[in-house]
PDB file of C-alpha atoms in Angstrom:
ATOM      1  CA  UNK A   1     -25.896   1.169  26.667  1.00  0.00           C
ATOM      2  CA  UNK A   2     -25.546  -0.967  23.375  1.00  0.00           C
ATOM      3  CA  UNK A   3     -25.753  -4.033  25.330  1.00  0.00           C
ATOM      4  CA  UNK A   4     -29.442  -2.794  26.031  1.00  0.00           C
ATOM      5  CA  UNK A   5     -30.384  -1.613  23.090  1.00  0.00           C
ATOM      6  CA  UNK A   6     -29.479  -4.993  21.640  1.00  0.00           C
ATOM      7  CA  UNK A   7     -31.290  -6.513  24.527  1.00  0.00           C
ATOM      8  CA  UNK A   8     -34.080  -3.896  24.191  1.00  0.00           C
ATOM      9  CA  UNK A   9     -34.252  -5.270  19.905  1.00  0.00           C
ATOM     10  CA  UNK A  10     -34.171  -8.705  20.497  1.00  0.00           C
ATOM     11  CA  UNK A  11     -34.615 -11.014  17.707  1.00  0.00           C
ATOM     12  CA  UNK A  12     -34.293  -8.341  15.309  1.00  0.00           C
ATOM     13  CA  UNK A  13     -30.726  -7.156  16.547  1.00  0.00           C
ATOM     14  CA  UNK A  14     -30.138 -11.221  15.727  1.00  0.00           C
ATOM     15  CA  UNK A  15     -31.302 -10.990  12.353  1.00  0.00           C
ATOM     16  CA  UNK A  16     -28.913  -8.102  11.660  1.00  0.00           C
ATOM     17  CA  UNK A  17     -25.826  -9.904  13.661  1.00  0.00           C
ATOM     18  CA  UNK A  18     -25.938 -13.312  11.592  1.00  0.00           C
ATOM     19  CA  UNK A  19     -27.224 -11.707   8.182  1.00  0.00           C
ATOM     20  CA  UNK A  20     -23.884 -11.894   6.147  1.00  0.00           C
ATOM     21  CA  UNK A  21     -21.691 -14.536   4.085  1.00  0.00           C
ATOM     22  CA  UNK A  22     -18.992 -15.407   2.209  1.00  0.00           C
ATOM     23  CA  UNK A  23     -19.084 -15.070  -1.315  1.00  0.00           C
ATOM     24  CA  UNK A  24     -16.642 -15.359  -4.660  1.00  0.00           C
ATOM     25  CA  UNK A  25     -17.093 -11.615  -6.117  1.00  0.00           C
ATOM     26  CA  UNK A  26     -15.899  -9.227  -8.521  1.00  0.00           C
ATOM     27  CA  UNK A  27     -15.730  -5.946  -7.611  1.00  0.00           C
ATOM     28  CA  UNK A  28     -15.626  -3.247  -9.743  1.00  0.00           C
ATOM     29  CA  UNK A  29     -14.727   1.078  -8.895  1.00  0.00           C
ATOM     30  CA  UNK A  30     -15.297   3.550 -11.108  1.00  0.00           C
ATOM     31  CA  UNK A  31     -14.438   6.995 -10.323  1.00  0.00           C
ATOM     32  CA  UNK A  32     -14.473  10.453 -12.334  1.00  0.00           C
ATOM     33  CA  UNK A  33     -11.722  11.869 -13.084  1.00  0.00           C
ATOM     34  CA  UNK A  34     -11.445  15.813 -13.219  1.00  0.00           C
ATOM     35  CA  UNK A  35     -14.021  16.485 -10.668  1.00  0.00           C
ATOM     36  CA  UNK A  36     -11.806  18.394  -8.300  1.00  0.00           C
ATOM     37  CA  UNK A  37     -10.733  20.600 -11.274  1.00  0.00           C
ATOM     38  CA  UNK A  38     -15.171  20.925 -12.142  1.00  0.00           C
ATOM     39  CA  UNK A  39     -15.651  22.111  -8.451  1.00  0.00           C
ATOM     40  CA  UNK A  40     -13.182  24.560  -8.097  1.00  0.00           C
ATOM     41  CA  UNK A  41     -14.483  26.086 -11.428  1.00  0.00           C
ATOM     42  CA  UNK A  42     -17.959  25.988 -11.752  1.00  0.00           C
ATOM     43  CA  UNK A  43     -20.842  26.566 -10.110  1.00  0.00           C
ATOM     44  CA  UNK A  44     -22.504  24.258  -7.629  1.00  0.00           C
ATOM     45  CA  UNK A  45     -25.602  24.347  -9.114  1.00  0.00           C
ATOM     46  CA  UNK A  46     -24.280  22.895 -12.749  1.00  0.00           C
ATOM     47  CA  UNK A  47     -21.879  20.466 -10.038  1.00  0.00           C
ATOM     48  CA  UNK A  48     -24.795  18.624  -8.787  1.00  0.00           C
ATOM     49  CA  UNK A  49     -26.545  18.596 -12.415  1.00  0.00           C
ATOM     50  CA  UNK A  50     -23.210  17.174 -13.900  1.00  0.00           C
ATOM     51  CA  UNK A  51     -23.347  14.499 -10.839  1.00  0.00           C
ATOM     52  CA  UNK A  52     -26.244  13.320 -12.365  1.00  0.00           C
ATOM     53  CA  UNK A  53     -25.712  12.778 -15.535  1.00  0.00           C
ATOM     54  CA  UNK A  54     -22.822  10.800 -14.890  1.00  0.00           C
ATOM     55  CA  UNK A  55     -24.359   8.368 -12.636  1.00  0.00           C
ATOM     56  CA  UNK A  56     -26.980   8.017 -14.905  1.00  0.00           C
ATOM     57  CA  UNK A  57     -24.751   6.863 -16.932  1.00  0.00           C
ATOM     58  CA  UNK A  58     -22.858   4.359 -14.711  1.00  0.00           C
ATOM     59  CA  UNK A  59     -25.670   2.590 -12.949  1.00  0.00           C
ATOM     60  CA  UNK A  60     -27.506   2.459 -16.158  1.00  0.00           C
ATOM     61  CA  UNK A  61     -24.952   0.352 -17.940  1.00  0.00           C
ATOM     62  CA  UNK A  62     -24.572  -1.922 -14.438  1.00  0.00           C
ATOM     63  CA  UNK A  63     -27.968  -2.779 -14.312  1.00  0.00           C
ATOM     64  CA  UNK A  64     -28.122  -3.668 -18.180  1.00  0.00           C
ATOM     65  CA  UNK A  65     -25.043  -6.031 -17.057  1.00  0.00           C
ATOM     66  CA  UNK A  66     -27.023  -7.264 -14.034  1.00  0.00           C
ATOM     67  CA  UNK A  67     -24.108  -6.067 -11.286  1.00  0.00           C
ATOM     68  CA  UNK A  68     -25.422  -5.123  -7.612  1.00  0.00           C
ATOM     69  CA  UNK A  69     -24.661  -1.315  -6.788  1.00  0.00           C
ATOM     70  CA  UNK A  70     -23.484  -1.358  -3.564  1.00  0.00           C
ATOM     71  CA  UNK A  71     -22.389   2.340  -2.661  1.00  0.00           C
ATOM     72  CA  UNK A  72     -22.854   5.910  -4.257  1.00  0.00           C
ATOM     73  CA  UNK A  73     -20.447   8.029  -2.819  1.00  0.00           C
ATOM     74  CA  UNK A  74     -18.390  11.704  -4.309  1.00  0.00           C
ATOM     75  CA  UNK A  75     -17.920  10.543  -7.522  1.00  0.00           C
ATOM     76  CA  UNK A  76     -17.297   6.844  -7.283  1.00  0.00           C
ATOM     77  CA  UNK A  77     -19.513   3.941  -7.529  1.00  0.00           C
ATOM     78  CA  UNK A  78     -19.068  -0.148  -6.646  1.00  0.00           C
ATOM     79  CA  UNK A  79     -20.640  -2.390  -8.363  1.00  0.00           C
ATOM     80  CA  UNK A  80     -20.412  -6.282  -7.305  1.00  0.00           C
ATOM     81  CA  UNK A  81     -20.689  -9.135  -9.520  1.00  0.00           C
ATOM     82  CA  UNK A  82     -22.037 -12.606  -8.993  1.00  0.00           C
ATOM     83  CA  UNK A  83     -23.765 -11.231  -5.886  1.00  0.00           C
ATOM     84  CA  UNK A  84     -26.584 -11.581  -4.321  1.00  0.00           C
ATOM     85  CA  UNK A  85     -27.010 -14.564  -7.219  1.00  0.00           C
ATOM     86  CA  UNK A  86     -24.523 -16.571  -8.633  1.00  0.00           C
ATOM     87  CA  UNK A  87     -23.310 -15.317 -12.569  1.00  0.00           C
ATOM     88  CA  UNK A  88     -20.958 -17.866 -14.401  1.00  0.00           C
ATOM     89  CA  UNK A  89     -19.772 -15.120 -16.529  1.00  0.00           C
ATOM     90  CA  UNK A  90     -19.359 -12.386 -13.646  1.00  0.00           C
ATOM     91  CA  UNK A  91     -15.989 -11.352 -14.914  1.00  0.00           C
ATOM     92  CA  UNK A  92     -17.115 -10.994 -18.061  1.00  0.00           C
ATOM     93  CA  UNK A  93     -20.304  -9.260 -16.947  1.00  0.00           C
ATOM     94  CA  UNK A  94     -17.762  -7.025 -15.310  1.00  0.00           C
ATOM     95  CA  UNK A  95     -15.244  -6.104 -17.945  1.00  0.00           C
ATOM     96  CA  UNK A  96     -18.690  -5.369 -20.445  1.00  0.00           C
ATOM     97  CA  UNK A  97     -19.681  -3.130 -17.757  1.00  0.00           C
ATOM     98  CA  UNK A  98     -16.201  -1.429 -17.691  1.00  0.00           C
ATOM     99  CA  UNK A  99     -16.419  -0.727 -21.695  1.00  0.00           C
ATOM    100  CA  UNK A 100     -19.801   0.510 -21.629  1.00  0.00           C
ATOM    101  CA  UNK A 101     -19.125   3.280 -19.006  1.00  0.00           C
ATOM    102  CA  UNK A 102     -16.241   4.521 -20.952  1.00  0.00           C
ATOM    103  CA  UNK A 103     -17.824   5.032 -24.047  1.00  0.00           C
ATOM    104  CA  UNK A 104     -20.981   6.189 -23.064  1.00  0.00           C
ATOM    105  CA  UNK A 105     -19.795   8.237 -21.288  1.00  0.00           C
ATOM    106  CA  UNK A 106     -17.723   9.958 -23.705  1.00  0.00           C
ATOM    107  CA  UNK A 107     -20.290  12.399 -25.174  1.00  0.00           C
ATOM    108  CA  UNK A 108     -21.209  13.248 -22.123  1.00  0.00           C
ATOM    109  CA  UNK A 109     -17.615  14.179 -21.520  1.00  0.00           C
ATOM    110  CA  UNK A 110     -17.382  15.988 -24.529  1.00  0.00           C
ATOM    111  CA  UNK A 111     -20.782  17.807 -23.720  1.00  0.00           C
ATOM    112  CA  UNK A 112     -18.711  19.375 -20.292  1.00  0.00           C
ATOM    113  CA  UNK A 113     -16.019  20.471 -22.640  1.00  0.00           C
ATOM    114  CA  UNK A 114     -18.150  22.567 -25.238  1.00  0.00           C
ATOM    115  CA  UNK A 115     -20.433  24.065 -22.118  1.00  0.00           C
ATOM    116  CA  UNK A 116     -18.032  23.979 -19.683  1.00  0.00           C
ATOM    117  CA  UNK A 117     -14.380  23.852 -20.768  1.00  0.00           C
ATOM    118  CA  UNK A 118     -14.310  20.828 -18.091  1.00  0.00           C
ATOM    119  CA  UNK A 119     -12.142  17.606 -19.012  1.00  0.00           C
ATOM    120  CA  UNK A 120     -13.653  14.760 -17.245  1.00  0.00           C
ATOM    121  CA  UNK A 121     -13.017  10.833 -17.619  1.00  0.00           C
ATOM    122  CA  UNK A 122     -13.534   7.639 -15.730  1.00  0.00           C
ATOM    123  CA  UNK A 123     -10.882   5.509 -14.126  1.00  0.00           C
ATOM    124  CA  UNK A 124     -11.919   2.124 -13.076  1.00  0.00           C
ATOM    125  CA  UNK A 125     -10.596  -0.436 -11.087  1.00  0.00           C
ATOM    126  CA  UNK A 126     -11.705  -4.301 -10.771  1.00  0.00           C
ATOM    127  CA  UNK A 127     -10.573  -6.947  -8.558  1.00  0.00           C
ATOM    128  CA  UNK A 128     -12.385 -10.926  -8.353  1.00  0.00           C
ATOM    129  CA  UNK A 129     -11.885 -12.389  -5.197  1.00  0.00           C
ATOM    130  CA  UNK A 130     -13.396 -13.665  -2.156  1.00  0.00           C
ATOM    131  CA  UNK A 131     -15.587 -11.038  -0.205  1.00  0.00           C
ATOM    132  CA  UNK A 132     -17.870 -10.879   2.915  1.00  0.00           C
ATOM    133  CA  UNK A 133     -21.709 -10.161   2.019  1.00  0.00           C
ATOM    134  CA  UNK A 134     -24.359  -8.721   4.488  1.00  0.00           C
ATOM    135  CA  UNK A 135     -25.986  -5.888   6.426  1.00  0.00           C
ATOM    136  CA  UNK A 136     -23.067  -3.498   8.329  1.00  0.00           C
ATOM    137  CA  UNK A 137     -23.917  -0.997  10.222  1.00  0.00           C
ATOM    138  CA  UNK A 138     -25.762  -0.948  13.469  1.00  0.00           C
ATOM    139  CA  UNK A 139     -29.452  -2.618  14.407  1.00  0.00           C
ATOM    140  CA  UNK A 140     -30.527   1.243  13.751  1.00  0.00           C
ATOM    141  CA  UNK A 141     -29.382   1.885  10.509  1.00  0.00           C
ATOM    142  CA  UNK A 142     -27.879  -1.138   8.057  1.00  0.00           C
ATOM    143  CA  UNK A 143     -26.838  -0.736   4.963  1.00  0.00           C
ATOM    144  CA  UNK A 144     -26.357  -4.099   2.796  1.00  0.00           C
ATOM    145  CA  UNK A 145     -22.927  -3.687   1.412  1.00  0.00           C
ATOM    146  CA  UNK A 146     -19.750  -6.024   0.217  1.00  0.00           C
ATOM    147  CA  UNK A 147     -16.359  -5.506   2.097  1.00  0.00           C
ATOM    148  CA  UNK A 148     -12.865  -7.765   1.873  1.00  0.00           C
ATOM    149  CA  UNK A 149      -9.673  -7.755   0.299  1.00  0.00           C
ATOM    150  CA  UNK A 150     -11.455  -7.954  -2.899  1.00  0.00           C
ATOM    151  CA  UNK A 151     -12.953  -4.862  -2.447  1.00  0.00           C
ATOM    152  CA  UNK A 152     -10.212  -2.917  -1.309  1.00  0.00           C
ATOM    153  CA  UNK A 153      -7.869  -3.922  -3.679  1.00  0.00           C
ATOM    154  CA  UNK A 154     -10.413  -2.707  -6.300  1.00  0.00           C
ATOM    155  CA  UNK A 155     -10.401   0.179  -4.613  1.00  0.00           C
ATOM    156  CA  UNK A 156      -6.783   0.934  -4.769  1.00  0.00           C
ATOM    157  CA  UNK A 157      -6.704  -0.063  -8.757  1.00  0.00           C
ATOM    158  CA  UNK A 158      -9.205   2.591  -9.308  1.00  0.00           C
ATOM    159  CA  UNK A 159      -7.401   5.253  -7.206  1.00  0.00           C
ATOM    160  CA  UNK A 160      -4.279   4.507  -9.683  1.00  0.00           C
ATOM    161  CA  UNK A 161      -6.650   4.422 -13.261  1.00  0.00           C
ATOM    162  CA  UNK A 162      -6.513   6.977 -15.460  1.00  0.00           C
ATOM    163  CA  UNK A 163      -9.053   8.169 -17.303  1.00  0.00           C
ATOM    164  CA  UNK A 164     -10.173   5.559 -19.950  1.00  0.00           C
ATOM    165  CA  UNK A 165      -7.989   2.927 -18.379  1.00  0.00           C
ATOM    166  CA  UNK A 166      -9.141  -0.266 -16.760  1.00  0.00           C
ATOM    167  CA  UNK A 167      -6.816  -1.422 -13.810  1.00  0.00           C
ATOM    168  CA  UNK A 168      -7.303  -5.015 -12.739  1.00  0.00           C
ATOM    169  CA  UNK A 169      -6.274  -7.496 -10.661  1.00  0.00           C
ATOM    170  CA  UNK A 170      -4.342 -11.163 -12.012  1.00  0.00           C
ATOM    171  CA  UNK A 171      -7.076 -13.063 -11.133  1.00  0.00           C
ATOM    172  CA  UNK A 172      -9.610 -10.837 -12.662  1.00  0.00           C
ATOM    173  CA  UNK A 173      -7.242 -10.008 -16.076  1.00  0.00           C
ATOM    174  CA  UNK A 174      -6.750 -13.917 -16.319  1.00  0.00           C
ATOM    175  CA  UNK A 175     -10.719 -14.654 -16.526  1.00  0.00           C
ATOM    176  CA  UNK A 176     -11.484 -11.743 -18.939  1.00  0.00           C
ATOM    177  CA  UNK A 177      -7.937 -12.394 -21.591  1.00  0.00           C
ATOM    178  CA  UNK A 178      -9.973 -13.681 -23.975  1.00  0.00           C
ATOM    179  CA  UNK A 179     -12.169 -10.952 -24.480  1.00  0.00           C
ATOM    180  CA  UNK A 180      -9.642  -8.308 -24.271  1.00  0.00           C
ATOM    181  CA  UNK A 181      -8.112  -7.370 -28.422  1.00  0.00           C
ATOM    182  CA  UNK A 182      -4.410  -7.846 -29.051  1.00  0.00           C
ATOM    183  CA  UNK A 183      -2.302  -4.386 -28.200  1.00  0.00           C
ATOM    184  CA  UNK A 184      -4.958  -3.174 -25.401  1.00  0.00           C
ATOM    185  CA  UNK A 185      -3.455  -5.031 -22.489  1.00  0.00           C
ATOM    186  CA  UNK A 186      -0.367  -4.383 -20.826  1.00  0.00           C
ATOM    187  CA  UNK A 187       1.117  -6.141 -17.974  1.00  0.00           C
ATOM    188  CA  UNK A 188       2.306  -3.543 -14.873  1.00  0.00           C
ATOM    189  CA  UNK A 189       3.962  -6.118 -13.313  1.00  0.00           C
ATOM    190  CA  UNK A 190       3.687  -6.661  -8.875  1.00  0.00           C
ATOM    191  CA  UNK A 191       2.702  -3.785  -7.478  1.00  0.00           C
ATOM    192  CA  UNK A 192       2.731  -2.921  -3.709  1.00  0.00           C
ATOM    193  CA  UNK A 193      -0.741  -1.419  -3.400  1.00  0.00           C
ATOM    194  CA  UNK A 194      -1.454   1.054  -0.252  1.00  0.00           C
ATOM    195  CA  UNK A 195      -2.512  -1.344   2.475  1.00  0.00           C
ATOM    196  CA  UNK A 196      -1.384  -4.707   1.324  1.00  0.00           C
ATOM    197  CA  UNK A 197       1.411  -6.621   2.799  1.00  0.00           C
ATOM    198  CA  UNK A 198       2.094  -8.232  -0.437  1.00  0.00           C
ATOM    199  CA  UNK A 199       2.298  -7.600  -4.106  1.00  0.00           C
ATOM    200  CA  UNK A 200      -0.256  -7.638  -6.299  1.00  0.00           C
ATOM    201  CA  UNK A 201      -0.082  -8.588 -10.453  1.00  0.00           C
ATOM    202  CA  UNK A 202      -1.937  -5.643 -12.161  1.00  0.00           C
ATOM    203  CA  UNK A 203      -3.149  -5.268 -15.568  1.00  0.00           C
ATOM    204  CA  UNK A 204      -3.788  -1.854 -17.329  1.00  0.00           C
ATOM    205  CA  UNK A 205      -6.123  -1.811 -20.908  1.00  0.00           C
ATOM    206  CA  UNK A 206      -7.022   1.053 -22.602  1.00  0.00           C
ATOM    207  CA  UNK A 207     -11.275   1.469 -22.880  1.00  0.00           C
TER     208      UNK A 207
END
């Protein structure tokens, strides 16, 4: 059966099949932290409200730092850098982006708390790297996303942050040092991330 339908879509099942490349990325996770706690105790209907005011947020301050939004999903977001065009400065497009969702975030935050008693922050994760770039999916529904290493080990950093706390990856810490103040950086040595057969050097500062 999906030999024929990719018979049955020809050249366009083509297009979809050889639509994807190689690319130097960073990849950057943010997630919210506290949202299990806001579901369990409030109301759906303030939930979905509270969903949006975050994002609004987030993909506000990625687009003002020209990063690609590649997925939506819970309460996470990706955002790639130096992707679908080339940026010289990606990490540092990247780390901006990081610093700018923390503290604009933070009266939002401290909104929830007054209205809701909720303590929220965001935990964010960023890895640079070499990643695969293109349509995935199936000639019926694609969906133009980033997936590697890169990614996943951005992934994993974010899963670890805490709230306020940028988690990144050697390669990505080394291209942003310069930019980072004296007493914000600390080194968390190799860490064996879920997933990886190796170590990995992380990097924890404070937003």
């Amino acid at each position: 059966l999906a030999e024929q339908i990719m018979d049955d879509l020809g050249d366009e099942a083509a297009a979809f099949q050889v639509d994807a490349r190689g690319a130097s990325v960073v990849a950057l996770f943010a997630d919210l932290r506290g949202f299990t706690r806001i579901t369990e105790s409030i109301g759906v209907d303030h939930v979905v409200g509270m969903l949006n005011e975050y994002f609004s947020v987030l993909t506000e301050v990625a687009y003002e730092n020209d990063g690609t939004i590649f997925s939506m999903a819970g309460d996470s977001l990706l955002v790639g850098f130096n992707v679908p065009f080339d940026q010289v400065d990606a990490p540092a497009r990247a780390f901006r982006t990081a610093e700018a969702m923390v503290s604009r975030f933070a009266p939002v935050a401290a909104a929830w708390r007054k209205r809701h008693g909720a303590e929220a922050g965001i935990g964010i994760g960023m890895c640079r790297g070499e990643a695969i770039i293109g349509n995935v999916g199936s000639p019926h529904y694609m969906s133009y996303t980033v997936i590697g290493d890169t990614v996943n080990t951005a992934a994993r950093l974010m899963q670890m942050a805490k709230a306020s706390e940028l988690l990144l990856s050697g390669a990505a810490y080394q291209a942003i040092r310069e930019l980072v103040p004296a007493g914000r950086v600390e080194s968390r040595g190799e860490v064996a991330l879920r997933g990886k057969s190796g170590a990995t050097p992380v990097y924890s500062i404070r937003l």
